[in-house]
Structure formats: structure tokens, C-alpha cells
Amino acid sequence: MGKLAMLGGPRVLTVDQIPPQQVCWPVVTDAERESVLRVLDSGSFTSVAKGHGDIALLEKEWAEFVGVPYCAAVSNGTAAIELALAAAGLEPGAEVLVPALSFIASAAAPAQRRLSPVFCDIDPVSYNISHEAAAAAVTARTQAIMAVHLHGLPCDMDALRVLADRHGLLLVEDAAQAHGARYQDRNVGALGDIATFSLNASKNLPTCGEGGLITTSSEKLLQDVVLRRQFGEDLSGERTYLSSLLAGNEKLSAVQAAFTRCQLSRLPGWHAARDKNVRALLARLADLPGLQLPSCPADRTHAWHILRFRFTPAALGCPEIPAPALRLVLQRALRAEGVPLRPYQPVPLPAQPALRHQADHGSSQAARPWRREDHPVASAVTDDSLTLQRWHLNPASGPVLSRCADAFEKIWENMSTLILVARSAAGLLPSAPSAPSAPSPPTAPAPPTLPANRGWKLERGVARELA
Ligand SMILES: *Cc1c(COP(=O)(O)O)cnc(C)c1O
């Protein structure tokens, strides 16, 4: 049994075992360099004229890839959601069903459009919006469902479509994390009434900066999005400077489009490589007790944008340890071995400081402050899980992921020691040398940030005594 790096033993992943070319993202090749230089030499940077330039070509290629007639390129994924909701003409104050676990933009974009995000709990395995919770949240004011394909796994779209049709709701896909994922025989982006993608450098289809894409089969929605991304002006011919509606400026630039077109040409091949690498990692971790791995139902594919790992104290034989305390100790231990796991979303969306007071938006849910019991699954998941990001996006990350699996195995071999440390961190060890503050009991609101470093120093003190 190897001594934990956290206790002064050797790290599993040493720096020389993490070559940048195997873990960096996005991967930049000569194709990207040449494409970007070609744009610079062309002198045409912002053209959105039909049929010309990298922007229009990216739109055409992405629409073909997704399998829809229309695509509009925009400045980023958040703007894409705002534009999609604006184009759909939802009434101010209308309620939009949003999963309680997502990136802030899934809720901020509707709020910015003066819509009321109404949060629905998630499924504990897929982490996507629970269609039962969504059905229960529908009111006379509900006008849209935001189907966020979180971490790259498509939502249960059949159930959401039935719900949307029953109540006449717009079905929006937030596919910022799911480029190339498939549901049954269709691509993400072709499943809702309108779909939005991010091209942020961290996403599976990245650009060298910020960008976004919108797909739809509705010509009317497409035309409205196009007007709204460019001052409400028709820019298809000679510029008239006449605006038919009040709108901002959310166009994509040609350099961004050229870069993404290179990435798109490699998306299928790199998805296949990533799928193989990730499945090999997950297969190695499958038998570790108390560890819930990301999974993918047989009727869909997973883009594996983020890998989320849940740690269950009860299954590790320590039900008395609060999940955040165990998670913190495992995070420290895994990071010490060289595996860069971290929480993704510290709290459910409705617990975000910016959203706690959304009573201002008139939502029926917000007559009182948010409570954990409102979204118990999202609360549990944000308390007991850690994520791996970016590394595994690189198609050459296989060897590094295999070392990550070694690190998980080492941690599990040393689990009894780590459980002692976690008990101490949670104040459950009577002989602990000092009294660390206990993490919040399960009914308190989740802490907005990780416990401060002070906690770690205490753990180290305990750890040294144990060693
Ligand atoms: C990244 C992301 C967005 C926002 O995309 P940006 O391009 O960063 O604005 C929206 N929704 C989800 C789920 C995301 O992960």
C-alpha cells in the first residue's frame, strides 16, 4: 500500500507524467494557425454577409452536422440563450423551468430577459432536469423549459417534449456542454425548438476565445435571432442603418469562426478518442465502493464534457461523516496525488447569491428564501461530488487518465486513514488535537464556498499524528 502523497508519500502523477500535449485544451494545430492567419490576410473580420467567409461557412457546417436547416453564430453561449429566448417572444415575467444544477448562465440568461427562472430538481444519476419535477413546477405562467444537457449527457428529451406539448411550452436546449452528443438517432441541437451552444475555449467545440451557436428548424426564429445579434438591422445587402427592432450587438468574429471550423473538422474523431479514454478510466474505477461514476443510458451518447464523481459516506462505511467533510478530504488527497479534481457548482443555482432574491422577478417559487429541501438532489450532489475538467478532452489523454485511475486506487487502499481524517475534520473524533468547525448539518443551506485553508492545516496536524 503506497503512502499517501498527502502524508508525505510519493505522488502518483509527477509533473513529467503530465505532458502538456496530452492534457492541454483546446489543442491548437497548424490548421488553426493557418486559418487564423488566412482571416488576418483576408482583411474581412466581421462580415456576416450570406455565403461568404468563415462565419457563414461555420454556420452552414454546424447546421449540417447537427442536422437542422438553420444556424446562427453569435458572440458567446450566454448571449445565445438570451437571443433564443428573445426570438421566441416570451412575455416578460413568464416562468422558465430551469434545472437546479447548471452553470449560472442557464438561469442568468432568462433573468436578464426579464423572465423568471423556476428551478426544478435534477435526476441523481444523469444530473439533468427531472421531468417529474418539471411537470410539478408548471403553472399558468410557465412558457418554456430549459433542457440543459449537463456535462455532455442529453436530457430525457422524449419526456420533456411530451411535457412541452401538453402545456404549449417552448423547449430550449442549452447544449453548451454537449456538442456532438446524440439522443436516440438525433444530434443534440436538433431536439428542441431552438438550441444554444457555447464555443468558449473550455468547451468540447472551442474557439480561441468566446463564441456561440444557435440551431433551429424554424426559419422565423432564425431570422429573429439574426436581427437581434446585429442591432436589429438587416445586414444582408448594402447597409441602411435602419433598425426594425431594438437589439444589441452579439456577432461572432471571423477569427473565432475560422478557429472553430478546424476544431469541427476533428470533432467526430476526437469524440471517439475521448469516449474510448473516458470509458477506459471509468472501467478501472467501476469496482471502487462508495464512488458513483458518470454514466450514459444506451439510447444516447455522452460528450463527456465534465466527469462528475460522487462520494457516498454510507457506502464507504462512515454514514456519520457529513458528505462535504469527506469530499474535502478526498479532494485534498486526490489533488496531492496529482489528480486535479474540484467541485463544479458550489451550490444549486437557486442558492447562488445572485439568485436567492429572485422574488423581485415575481416567481411563484420565491415567496420565501430558498431551502435545501426545495431541491434535495441538487443539494446532495453539490455537497458530495467532485469533477474532472479539461484534461480528458484532449484525445491523447489516455495515459494520463490511466495514472489518474492509479491514484484513485491508491486513495481507496488508504481509505480507512482518510476516513479518520474526515471524522476529525468533521469534529467527530473526540481525541482530535483541536476543534475544527463542523460542516453545516444537512438541513442548513450549503456553504457558498469550500471551507478555508485553515481546515486543511488542522487536517494536516491530525494527518501527521496518524502517519
Ligand atoms: C458555458 C456554459 C454556458 C455559457 O456559455 P459562454 O459561452 O461561456 O457564455 C451556458 N450554459 C452552460 C450549461 C454552460 O456550460
CSV table of C-alpha atoms and ligand atoms in Angstrom, one decimal:
chain,number,residue,atom,x,y,z
A,1,MET,CA,0.0,0.0,0.0
A,2,GLY,CA,1.6,3.3,-1.1
A,3,LYS,CA,1.9,6.1,1.4
A,4,LEU,CA,-0.4,8.9,0.6
A,5,ALA,CA,1.2,12.0,-1.0
A,6,MET,CA,-1.0,14.0,1.4
A,7,LEU,CA,1.0,12.4,4.2
A,8,GLY,CA,4.4,12.9,2.6
A,9,GLY,CA,4.5,9.8,0.3
A,10,PRO,CA,5.3,10.0,-3.4
A,11,ARG,CA,2.8,11.5,-5.8
A,12,VAL,CA,1.2,9.1,-8.3
A,13,LEU,CA,1.2,11.7,-11.1
A,14,THR,CA,4.5,13.5,-11.2
A,15,VAL,CA,4.8,16.6,-13.3
A,16,ASP,CA,6.8,14.9,-16.1
A,17,GLN,CA,3.9,12.4,-16.4
A,18,ILE,CA,1.5,15.1,-17.4
A,19,PRO,CA,2.9,16.3,-20.7
A,20,PRO,CA,1.0,19.4,-21.9
A,21,GLN,CA,0.4,17.9,-25.3
A,22,GLN,CA,-1.6,15.2,-23.6
A,23,VAL,CA,-3.8,17.3,-21.4
A,24,CYS,CA,-4.0,20.8,-22.8
A,25,TRP,CA,-7.3,22.1,-24.2
A,26,PRO,CA,-8.0,23.3,-26.8
A,27,VAL,CA,-5.4,21.6,-28.9
A,28,VAL,CA,-4.0,24.1,-31.4
A,29,THR,CA,-2.5,22.7,-34.6
A,30,ASP,CA,-1.1,24.2,-37.8
A,31,ALA,CA,-4.6,24.1,-39.3
A,32,GLU,CA,-5.8,26.6,-36.7
A,33,ARG,CA,-2.7,28.8,-37.1
A,34,GLU,CA,-3.1,28.8,-40.9
A,35,SER,CA,-6.8,29.5,-40.8
A,36,VAL,CA,-6.5,32.4,-38.4
A,37,LEU,CA,-3.7,33.9,-40.5
A,38,ARG,CA,-5.8,33.5,-43.6
A,39,VAL,CA,-8.5,35.6,-41.9
A,40,LEU,CA,-6.0,38.2,-41.0
A,41,ASP,CA,-4.7,38.4,-44.5
A,42,SER,CA,-8.2,38.5,-46.0
A,43,GLY,CA,-8.9,41.8,-44.3
A,44,SER,CA,-12.5,40.6,-43.7
A,45,PHE,CA,-13.1,40.3,-40.0
A,46,THR,CA,-16.7,41.0,-39.2
A,47,SER,CA,-18.6,40.1,-42.3
A,48,VAL,CA,-21.8,38.3,-41.8
A,49,ALA,CA,-22.8,38.5,-45.5
A,50,LYS,CA,-24.6,35.4,-46.6
A,51,GLY,CA,-22.5,32.7,-48.1
A,52,HIS,CA,-19.1,34.4,-47.6
A,53,GLY,CA,-16.4,34.0,-45.1
A,54,ASP,CA,-15.7,31.7,-42.2
A,55,ILE,CA,-18.7,32.8,-40.2
A,56,ALA,CA,-21.2,31.8,-42.8
A,57,LEU,CA,-19.3,28.6,-43.5
A,58,LEU,CA,-19.2,27.7,-39.8
A,59,GLU,CA,-23.0,28.2,-39.6
A,60,LYS,CA,-23.5,26.0,-42.7
A,61,GLU,CA,-21.2,23.3,-41.4
A,62,TRP,CA,-22.7,23.3,-37.9
A,63,ALA,CA,-26.3,23.1,-39.2
A,64,GLU,CA,-25.3,20.1,-41.4
A,65,PHE,CA,-23.5,18.4,-38.5
A,66,VAL,CA,-26.5,18.9,-36.2
A,67,GLY,CA,-29.0,18.0,-38.8
A,68,VAL,CA,-31.1,21.2,-38.8
A,69,PRO,CA,-31.7,23.7,-41.6
A,70,TYR,CA,-30.6,26.8,-39.7
A,71,CYS,CA,-27.6,28.0,-37.6
A,72,ALA,CA,-26.7,31.5,-36.4
A,73,ALA,CA,-23.2,32.3,-35.0
A,74,VAL,CA,-23.2,34.7,-32.0
A,75,SER,CA,-20.7,36.1,-29.5
A,76,ASN,CA,-21.0,33.5,-26.7
A,77,GLY,CA,-23.1,30.8,-25.2
A,78,THR,CA,-24.9,33.1,-22.7
A,79,ALA,CA,-25.8,35.6,-25.4
A,80,ALA,CA,-27.1,32.6,-27.4
A,81,ILE,CA,-29.6,31.7,-24.7
A,82,GLU,CA,-30.7,35.3,-24.3
A,83,LEU,CA,-31.2,35.6,-28.1
A,84,ALA,CA,-33.1,32.3,-28.3
A,85,LEU,CA,-35.5,33.4,-25.6
A,86,ALA,CA,-35.9,36.9,-27.1
A,87,ALA,CA,-36.6,35.4,-30.5
A,88,ALA,CA,-39.3,33.2,-29.1
A,89,GLY,CA,-41.1,36.2,-27.9
A,90,LEU,CA,-41.8,35.0,-24.3
A,91,GLU,CA,-43.8,37.5,-22.3
A,92,PRO,CA,-41.9,39.5,-19.5
A,93,GLY,CA,-42.4,37.7,-16.2
A,94,ALA,CA,-43.1,34.4,-17.9
A,95,GLU,CA,-41.7,31.4,-16.0
A,96,VAL,CA,-38.9,29.3,-17.5
A,97,LEU,CA,-38.2,25.8,-16.0
A,98,VAL,CA,-34.5,25.6,-15.3
A,99,PRO,CA,-32.6,22.7,-13.7
A,100,ALA,CA,-31.4,23.4,-10.1
A,101,LEU,CA,-27.9,22.3,-11.2
A,102,SER,CA,-26.3,24.0,-14.1
A,103,PHE,CA,-23.8,26.8,-15.0
A,104,ILE,CA,-25.1,30.2,-13.9
A,105,ALA,CA,-25.9,31.3,-17.5
A,106,SER,CA,-28.8,28.8,-17.7
A,107,ALA,CA,-30.6,30.9,-15.1
A,108,ALA,CA,-29.0,34.3,-15.6
A,109,ALA,CA,-29.9,34.5,-19.3
A,110,PRO,CA,-33.7,34.2,-18.7
A,111,ALA,CA,-33.4,36.6,-15.8
A,112,GLN,CA,-31.7,39.1,-18.0
A,113,ARG,CA,-34.6,38.8,-20.4
A,114,ARG,CA,-37.0,39.6,-17.5
A,115,LEU,CA,-38.2,36.1,-17.4
A,116,SER,CA,-38.5,34.1,-14.1
A,117,PRO,CA,-36.3,31.0,-13.8
A,118,VAL,CA,-38.2,28.4,-11.8
A,119,PHE,CA,-35.8,25.8,-10.5
A,120,CYS,CA,-36.6,22.1,-10.8
A,121,ASP,CA,-34.6,19.4,-9.0
A,122,ILE,CA,-32.4,17.0,-11.0
A,123,ASP,CA,-32.1,13.3,-11.5
A,124,PRO,CA,-29.4,11.8,-9.2
A,125,VAL,CA,-27.8,9.8,-11.9
A,126,SER,CA,-28.0,11.8,-15.1
A,127,TYR,CA,-27.7,15.2,-13.2
A,128,ASN,CA,-30.2,16.6,-15.7
A,129,ILE,CA,-33.6,18.2,-15.0
A,130,SER,CA,-36.0,15.7,-13.6
A,131,HIS,CA,-39.0,15.6,-15.9
A,132,GLU,CA,-41.3,14.8,-12.9
A,133,ALA,CA,-40.0,17.8,-11.1
A,134,ALA,CA,-40.5,19.9,-14.2
A,135,ALA,CA,-44.1,18.6,-14.6
A,136,ALA,CA,-44.8,19.5,-11.0
A,137,ALA,CA,-43.5,23.1,-11.5
A,138,VAL,CA,-45.7,24.0,-14.4
A,139,THR,CA,-48.1,26.9,-13.7
A,140,ALA,CA,-50.3,29.1,-15.8
A,141,ARG,CA,-47.3,31.4,-16.3
A,142,THR,CA,-44.8,28.8,-17.5
A,143,GLN,CA,-43.8,29.4,-21.1
A,144,ALA,CA,-40.5,27.5,-21.6
A,145,ILE,CA,-38.4,24.6,-20.5
A,146,MET,CA,-34.6,24.9,-20.5
A,147,ALA,CA,-33.2,21.5,-21.2
A,148,VAL,CA,-29.5,21.7,-20.1
A,149,HIS,CA,-27.6,18.7,-21.3
A,150,LEU,CA,-25.3,18.9,-18.3
A,151,HIS,CA,-21.8,17.6,-18.5
A,152,GLY,CA,-22.5,16.5,-22.1
A,153,LEU,CA,-25.3,14.0,-21.5
A,154,PRO,CA,-28.5,14.6,-23.4
A,155,CYS,CA,-31.7,15.2,-21.3
A,156,ASP,CA,-34.6,12.8,-21.3
A,157,MET,CA,-36.0,14.7,-24.4
A,158,ASP,CA,-39.0,12.5,-25.1
A,159,ALA,CA,-40.4,13.2,-21.7
A,160,LEU,CA,-39.6,16.9,-21.9
A,161,ARG,CA,-41.2,17.1,-25.4
A,162,VAL,CA,-44.4,15.5,-24.1
A,163,LEU,CA,-44.5,18.0,-21.2
A,164,ALA,CA,-43.8,20.9,-23.5
A,165,ASP,CA,-46.5,19.9,-26.0
A,166,ARG,CA,-49.1,19.3,-23.2
A,167,HIS,CA,-48.7,22.8,-21.9
A,168,GLY,CA,-47.7,24.6,-25.1
A,169,LEU,CA,-44.2,25.4,-23.9
A,170,LEU,CA,-41.1,26.4,-25.8
A,171,LEU,CA,-38.4,23.7,-25.5
A,172,VAL,CA,-34.9,25.2,-25.4
A,173,GLU,CA,-31.8,23.1,-25.4
A,174,ASP,CA,-28.8,24.6,-23.5
A,175,ALA,CA,-26.2,22.4,-25.3
A,176,ALA,CA,-23.2,24.5,-24.2
A,177,GLN,CA,-21.6,21.3,-22.8
A,178,ALA,CA,-22.9,18.7,-25.3
A,179,HIS,CA,-21.6,19.3,-28.8
A,180,GLY,CA,-21.9,16.1,-30.8
A,181,ALA,CA,-23.8,14.2,-28.2
A,182,ARG,CA,-26.7,12.1,-29.6
A,183,TYR,CA,-30.2,11.2,-28.3
A,184,GLN,CA,-31.7,8.1,-30.0
A,185,ASP,CA,-30.9,8.8,-33.7
A,186,ARG,CA,-30.6,12.6,-33.5
A,187,ASN,CA,-28.0,15.1,-32.5
A,188,VAL,CA,-28.2,17.5,-29.6
A,189,GLY,CA,-29.2,20.8,-31.1
A,190,ALA,CA,-31.9,19.2,-33.2
A,191,LEU,CA,-34.1,18.0,-30.3
A,192,GLY,CA,-35.8,21.2,-29.0
A,193,ASP,CA,-37.5,24.2,-30.7
A,194,ILE,CA,-34.2,26.1,-30.5
A,195,ALA,CA,-30.8,25.2,-29.2
A,196,THR,CA,-27.8,27.1,-28.0
A,197,PHE,CA,-24.1,26.2,-27.9
A,198,SER,CA,-21.0,27.8,-26.4
A,199,LEU,CA,-17.7,27.9,-28.2
A,200,ASN,CA,-15.8,29.1,-25.1
A,201,ALA,CA,-12.2,27.8,-25.1
A,202,SER,CA,-13.1,25.3,-22.3
A,203,LYS,CA,-15.9,23.6,-24.3
A,204,ASN,CA,-15.8,20.5,-26.4
A,205,LEU,CA,-16.1,22.6,-29.6
A,206,PRO,CA,-13.9,25.5,-28.7
A,207,THR,CA,-12.7,28.7,-30.3
A,208,CYS,CA,-9.7,30.8,-29.3
A,209,GLY,CA,-11.8,33.0,-27.0
A,210,GLU,CA,-15.5,33.4,-26.9
A,211,GLY,CA,-18.3,32.3,-29.3
A,212,GLY,CA,-21.7,30.7,-29.5
A,213,LEU,CA,-24.0,29.0,-32.0
A,214,ILE,CA,-27.8,28.7,-32.2
A,215,THR,CA,-29.6,26.0,-34.1
A,216,THR,CA,-33.2,25.7,-35.0
A,217,SER,CA,-35.6,24.3,-37.7
A,218,SER,CA,-37.7,27.4,-37.5
A,219,GLU,CA,-36.9,30.0,-40.2
A,220,LYS,CA,-38.8,32.6,-38.2
A,221,LEU,CA,-36.8,32.0,-35.1
A,222,LEU,CA,-33.6,32.1,-37.1
A,223,GLN,CA,-34.5,35.4,-38.8
A,224,ASP,CA,-35.3,37.0,-35.5
A,225,VAL,CA,-32.0,35.8,-33.9
A,226,VAL,CA,-30.1,37.2,-36.8
A,227,LEU,CA,-31.8,40.6,-36.5
A,228,ARG,CA,-31.2,40.6,-32.7
A,229,ARG,CA,-27.5,39.8,-32.9
A,230,GLN,CA,-26.8,42.8,-35.2
A,231,PHE,CA,-28.6,45.9,-33.9
A,232,GLY,CA,-32.0,44.9,-35.3
A,233,GLU,CA,-30.6,45.6,-38.8
A,234,ASP,CA,-30.8,43.6,-42.0
A,235,LEU,CA,-27.2,43.3,-43.0
A,236,SER,CA,-27.6,41.0,-46.0
A,237,GLY,CA,-27.3,43.8,-48.6
A,238,GLU,CA,-25.9,47.3,-48.7
A,239,ARG,CA,-26.1,48.7,-45.1
A,240,THR,CA,-29.1,51.0,-44.5
A,241,TYR,CA,-28.6,51.7,-40.8
A,242,LEU,CA,-32.3,51.1,-40.3
A,243,SER,CA,-33.2,49.0,-37.3
A,244,SER,CA,-36.6,47.2,-37.2
A,245,LEU,CA,-36.2,46.3,-33.5
A,246,LEU,CA,-34.2,47.4,-30.6
A,247,ALA,CA,-31.3,45.0,-30.1
A,248,GLY,CA,-27.6,44.7,-29.1
A,249,ASN,CA,-24.5,43.5,-30.9
A,250,GLU,CA,-23.8,39.9,-30.4
A,251,LYS,CA,-22.0,38.8,-33.6
A,252,LEU,CA,-19.2,36.3,-33.8
A,253,SER,CA,-15.8,37.4,-35.3
A,254,ALA,CA,-14.2,35.7,-38.3
A,255,VAL,CA,-11.1,34.7,-36.4
A,256,GLN,CA,-13.2,32.8,-33.9
A,257,ALA,CA,-15.2,31.1,-36.7
A,258,ALA,CA,-12.1,30.1,-38.6
A,259,PHE,CA,-10.5,28.5,-35.5
A,260,THR,CA,-13.7,26.6,-34.6
A,261,ARG,CA,-14.1,25.3,-38.2
A,262,CYS,CA,-10.8,23.5,-37.8
A,263,GLN,CA,-12.0,22.1,-34.5
A,264,LEU,CA,-15.2,21.0,-36.0
A,265,SER,CA,-13.5,19.0,-38.7
A,266,ARG,CA,-11.9,16.9,-36.0
A,267,LEU,CA,-14.9,16.8,-33.6
A,268,PRO,CA,-16.1,13.3,-34.6
A,269,GLY,CA,-12.6,11.7,-34.5
A,270,TRP,CA,-11.8,13.4,-31.2
A,271,HIS,CA,-15.1,12.5,-29.7
A,272,ALA,CA,-14.4,8.8,-30.5
A,273,ALA,CA,-10.9,9.0,-28.9
A,274,ARG,CA,-12.3,10.8,-25.8
A,275,ASP,CA,-15.1,8.2,-25.5
A,276,LYS,CA,-12.5,5.4,-25.5
A,277,ASN,CA,-10.2,7.1,-23.0
A,278,VAL,CA,-13.0,8.1,-20.6
A,279,ARG,CA,-14.7,4.6,-20.8
A,280,ALA,CA,-11.3,3.0,-20.0
A,281,LEU,CA,-10.9,5.3,-17.0
A,282,LEU,CA,-14.5,4.6,-15.8
A,283,ALA,CA,-14.0,0.8,-16.2
A,284,ARG,CA,-10.9,0.9,-13.9
A,285,LEU,CA,-12.9,2.8,-11.3
A,286,ALA,CA,-16.1,0.7,-11.6
A,287,ASP,CA,-15.5,-1.5,-8.5
A,288,LEU,CA,-14.4,1.1,-6.0
A,289,PRO,CA,-17.1,1.2,-3.3
A,290,GLY,CA,-18.9,4.4,-2.5
A,291,LEU,CA,-17.9,6.0,-5.8
A,292,GLN,CA,-20.7,6.9,-8.2
A,293,LEU,CA,-19.3,7.3,-11.7
A,294,PRO,CA,-20.7,9.3,-14.7
A,295,SER,CA,-22.9,7.0,-16.8
A,296,CYS,CA,-24.7,7.1,-20.1
A,297,PRO,CA,-28.0,5.4,-21.0
A,298,ALA,CA,-28.0,3.1,-24.0
A,299,ASP,CA,-30.2,5.4,-26.1
A,300,ARG,CA,-27.8,8.3,-26.1
A,301,THR,CA,-24.1,9.2,-26.4
A,302,HIS,CA,-22.2,11.3,-23.8
A,303,ALA,CA,-20.0,14.2,-24.9
A,304,TRP,CA,-18.1,13.7,-21.6
A,305,HIS,CA,-17.5,17.5,-21.2
A,306,ILE,CA,-17.2,17.2,-17.4
A,307,LEU,CA,-16.7,14.0,-15.4
A,308,ARG,CA,-18.5,14.1,-12.1
A,309,PHE,CA,-17.7,11.7,-9.3
A,310,ARG,CA,-20.0,11.3,-6.2
A,311,PHE,CA,-18.6,10.0,-2.9
A,312,THR,CA,-21.1,8.3,-0.6
A,313,PRO,CA,-20.1,8.2,3.1
A,314,ALA,CA,-22.6,5.4,3.9
A,315,ALA,CA,-21.3,3.2,1.1
A,316,LEU,CA,-17.8,3.8,2.5
A,317,GLY,CA,-18.9,2.6,5.9
A,318,CYS,CA,-18.9,6.1,7.5
A,319,PRO,CA,-22.5,7.3,7.3
A,320,GLU,CA,-21.9,9.7,10.2
A,321,ILE,CA,-19.5,11.8,8.3
A,322,PRO,CA,-21.2,14.7,6.5
A,323,ALA,CA,-20.6,14.5,2.8
A,324,PRO,CA,-18.8,17.9,2.4
A,325,ALA,CA,-16.2,16.8,5.0
A,326,LEU,CA,-15.5,13.5,3.3
A,327,ARG,CA,-15.5,15.2,-0.1
A,328,LEU,CA,-13.0,17.8,1.1
A,329,VAL,CA,-10.6,15.2,2.5
A,330,LEU,CA,-10.8,13.1,-0.7
A,331,GLN,CA,-10.2,16.2,-2.8
A,332,ARG,CA,-7.1,17.1,-0.8
A,333,ALA,CA,-5.9,13.5,-1.1
A,334,LEU,CA,-6.5,13.2,-4.8
A,335,ARG,CA,-5.0,16.6,-5.6
A,336,ALA,CA,-1.9,15.7,-3.6
A,337,GLU,CA,-1.6,12.6,-5.8
A,338,GLY,CA,-1.8,14.9,-8.8
A,339,VAL,CA,-5.4,14.5,-9.9
A,340,PRO,CA,-6.9,18.0,-10.3
A,341,LEU,CA,-10.5,17.3,-9.1
A,342,ARG,CA,-12.6,20.2,-8.0
A,343,PRO,CA,-16.2,21.0,-7.3
A,344,TYR,CA,-18.3,22.2,-10.2
A,345,GLN,CA,-21.1,24.5,-9.0
A,346,PRO,CA,-20.6,25.0,-5.2
A,347,VAL,CA,-24.3,25.3,-4.6
A,348,PRO,CA,-27.5,24.7,-6.5
A,349,LEU,CA,-28.5,27.6,-8.8
A,350,PRO,CA,-31.3,28.9,-6.6
A,351,ALA,CA,-28.7,29.2,-3.7
A,352,GLN,CA,-26.5,31.4,-5.8
A,353,PRO,CA,-26.1,34.8,-4.1
A,354,ALA,CA,-27.3,36.5,-7.3
A,355,LEU,CA,-30.5,34.4,-7.5
A,356,ARG,CA,-31.6,34.0,-3.9
A,357,HIS,CA,-33.7,37.1,-4.1
A,358,GLN,CA,-35.4,36.4,-7.3
A,359,ALA,CA,-38.7,37.2,-5.6
A,360,ASP,CA,-38.0,40.5,-7.4
A,361,HIS,CA,-38.8,38.7,-10.7
A,362,GLY,CA,-42.2,37.6,-9.4
A,363,SER,CA,-41.6,33.9,-9.5
A,364,SER,CA,-44.2,31.8,-7.7
A,365,GLN,CA,-41.3,29.8,-6.1
A,366,ALA,CA,-39.6,32.8,-4.5
A,367,ALA,CA,-42.2,33.9,-1.9
A,368,ARG,CA,-39.7,32.7,0.7
A,369,PRO,CA,-35.9,32.2,0.8
A,370,TRP,CA,-34.5,29.0,-0.9
A,371,ARG,CA,-34.2,25.9,1.3
A,372,ARG,CA,-32.2,22.8,0.6
A,373,GLU,CA,-35.4,20.7,0.8
A,374,ASP,CA,-36.7,22.6,-2.2
A,375,HIS,CA,-34.0,20.8,-4.3
A,376,PRO,CA,-32.7,17.9,-2.2
A,377,VAL,CA,-30.9,16.0,-5.1
A,378,ALA,CA,-29.1,19.1,-6.4
A,379,SER,CA,-28.1,19.9,-2.9
A,380,ALA,CA,-26.8,16.5,-2.2
A,381,VAL,CA,-24.9,16.4,-5.5
A,382,THR,CA,-23.2,19.8,-4.9
A,383,ASP,CA,-22.2,18.5,-1.4
A,384,ASP,CA,-20.8,15.1,-2.2
A,385,SER,CA,-19.2,15.3,-5.7
A,386,LEU,CA,-16.0,16.4,-7.5
A,387,THR,CA,-15.3,16.9,-11.1
A,388,LEU,CA,-12.5,16.3,-13.6
A,389,GLN,CA,-12.4,19.0,-16.3
A,390,ARG,CA,-10.4,19.7,-19.4
A,391,TRP,CA,-7.7,17.1,-19.2
A,392,HIS,CA,-9.8,14.3,-20.6
A,393,LEU,CA,-11.0,16.5,-23.5
A,394,ASN,CA,-7.6,16.1,-25.1
A,395,PRO,CA,-7.7,13.0,-27.3
A,396,ALA,CA,-4.2,12.0,-26.3
A,397,SER,CA,-5.1,12.0,-22.5
A,398,GLY,CA,-5.4,8.2,-22.3
A,399,PRO,CA,-2.0,7.5,-20.5
A,400,VAL,CA,-2.6,10.4,-18.0
A,401,LEU,CA,-6.1,9.1,-17.3
A,402,SER,CA,-4.7,5.7,-16.6
A,403,ARG,CA,-2.4,7.3,-14.0
A,404,CYS,CA,-5.5,9.1,-12.5
A,405,ALA,CA,-7.0,5.6,-12.1
A,406,ASP,CA,-3.9,4.5,-10.3
A,407,ALA,CA,-4.3,7.5,-8.0
A,408,PHE,CA,-8.0,6.6,-7.2
A,409,GLU,CA,-6.9,3.1,-6.4
A,410,LYS,CA,-4.2,4.3,-4.1
A,411,ILE,CA,-6.7,6.6,-2.3
A,412,TRP,CA,-9.2,3.7,-1.9
A,413,GLU,CA,-6.4,1.4,-0.5
A,414,ASN,CA,-5.8,4.2,2.1
A,415,MET,CA,-9.5,4.9,2.7
A,416,SER,CA,-9.5,3.9,6.4
A,417,THR,CA,-6.9,6.6,7.1
A,418,LEU,CA,-8.8,9.2,5.1
A,419,ILE,CA,-12.0,8.4,6.9
A,420,LEU,CA,-10.2,9.1,10.2
A,421,VAL,CA,-9.0,12.4,8.8
A,422,ALA,CA,-12.5,13.2,7.6
A,423,ARG,CA,-14.0,12.3,11.0
A,424,SER,CA,-11.6,14.6,12.6
A,425,ALA,CA,-12.3,17.4,10.1
A,426,ALA,CA,-16.0,17.0,10.9
A,427,GLY,CA,-15.3,17.2,14.6
A,428,LEU,CA,-16.4,13.6,15.2
A,429,LEU,CA,-13.1,12.5,16.7
A,430,PRO,CA,-13.1,13.1,20.5
A,431,SER,CA,-9.3,13.0,20.6
A,432,ALA,CA,-8.8,15.5,17.8
A,433,PRO,CA,-6.0,17.9,18.8
A,434,SER,CA,-8.2,21.0,18.2
A,435,ALA,CA,-11.8,21.5,17.5
A,436,PRO,CA,-12.4,22.1,13.8
A,437,SER,CA,-15.7,23.7,13.0
A,438,ALA,CA,-18.3,21.1,11.9
A,439,PRO,CA,-19.6,21.4,8.4
A,440,SER,CA,-23.3,22.5,8.2
A,441,PRO,CA,-25.8,19.9,9.2
A,442,PRO,CA,-27.8,18.5,6.2
A,443,THR,CA,-30.7,20.9,6.7
A,444,ALA,CA,-28.6,24.2,6.7
A,445,PRO,CA,-28.0,26.0,3.4
A,446,ALA,CA,-25.0,24.7,1.6
A,447,PRO,CA,-21.9,26.7,2.2
A,448,PRO,CA,-21.2,29.0,-0.8
A,449,THR,CA,-17.5,28.2,-0.9
A,450,LEU,CA,-15.1,25.5,0.1
A,451,PRO,CA,-14.0,25.6,3.7
A,452,ALA,CA,-11.0,27.9,4.0
A,453,ASN,CA,-7.4,26.6,4.1
A,454,ARG,CA,-7.4,26.7,7.9
A,455,GLY,CA,-9.4,23.5,7.8
A,456,TRP,CA,-6.6,21.8,5.8
A,457,LYS,CA,-4.0,22.9,8.3
A,458,LEU,CA,-6.0,21.2,11.0
A,459,GLU,CA,-6.3,18.1,8.9
A,460,ARG,CA,-2.5,18.1,8.3
A,461,GLY,CA,-2.0,18.2,12.0
A,462,VAL,CA,-4.2,15.3,12.5
A,463,ALA,CA,-2.8,13.5,9.5
A,464,ARG,CA,0.7,13.8,10.9
A,465,GLU,CA,-0.3,12.2,14.1
A,466,LEU,CA,-1.9,9.4,12.2
A,467,ALA,CA,1.1,8.8,10.0
B,1,LIG,C1,-20.5,27.5,-20.7
B,1,LIG,C2,-22.0,27.4,-20.5
B,1,LIG,C3,-22.9,28.4,-20.9
B,1,LIG,C4,-22.4,29.8,-21.3
B,1,LIG,O1,-21.5,29.8,-22.4
B,1,LIG,P1,-20.5,31.1,-22.6
B,1,LIG,O2,-20.0,30.9,-24.0
B,1,LIG,O3,-19.4,30.9,-21.5
B,1,LIG,O4,-21.3,32.3,-22.4
B,1,LIG,C5,-24.2,28.2,-20.7
B,1,LIG,N1,-24.7,27.1,-20.2
B,1,LIG,C6,-23.9,26.1,-19.8
B,1,LIG,C7,-24.5,24.8,-19.3
B,1,LIG,C8,-22.5,26.2,-19.9
B,1,LIG,O5,-21.7,25.2,-19.5
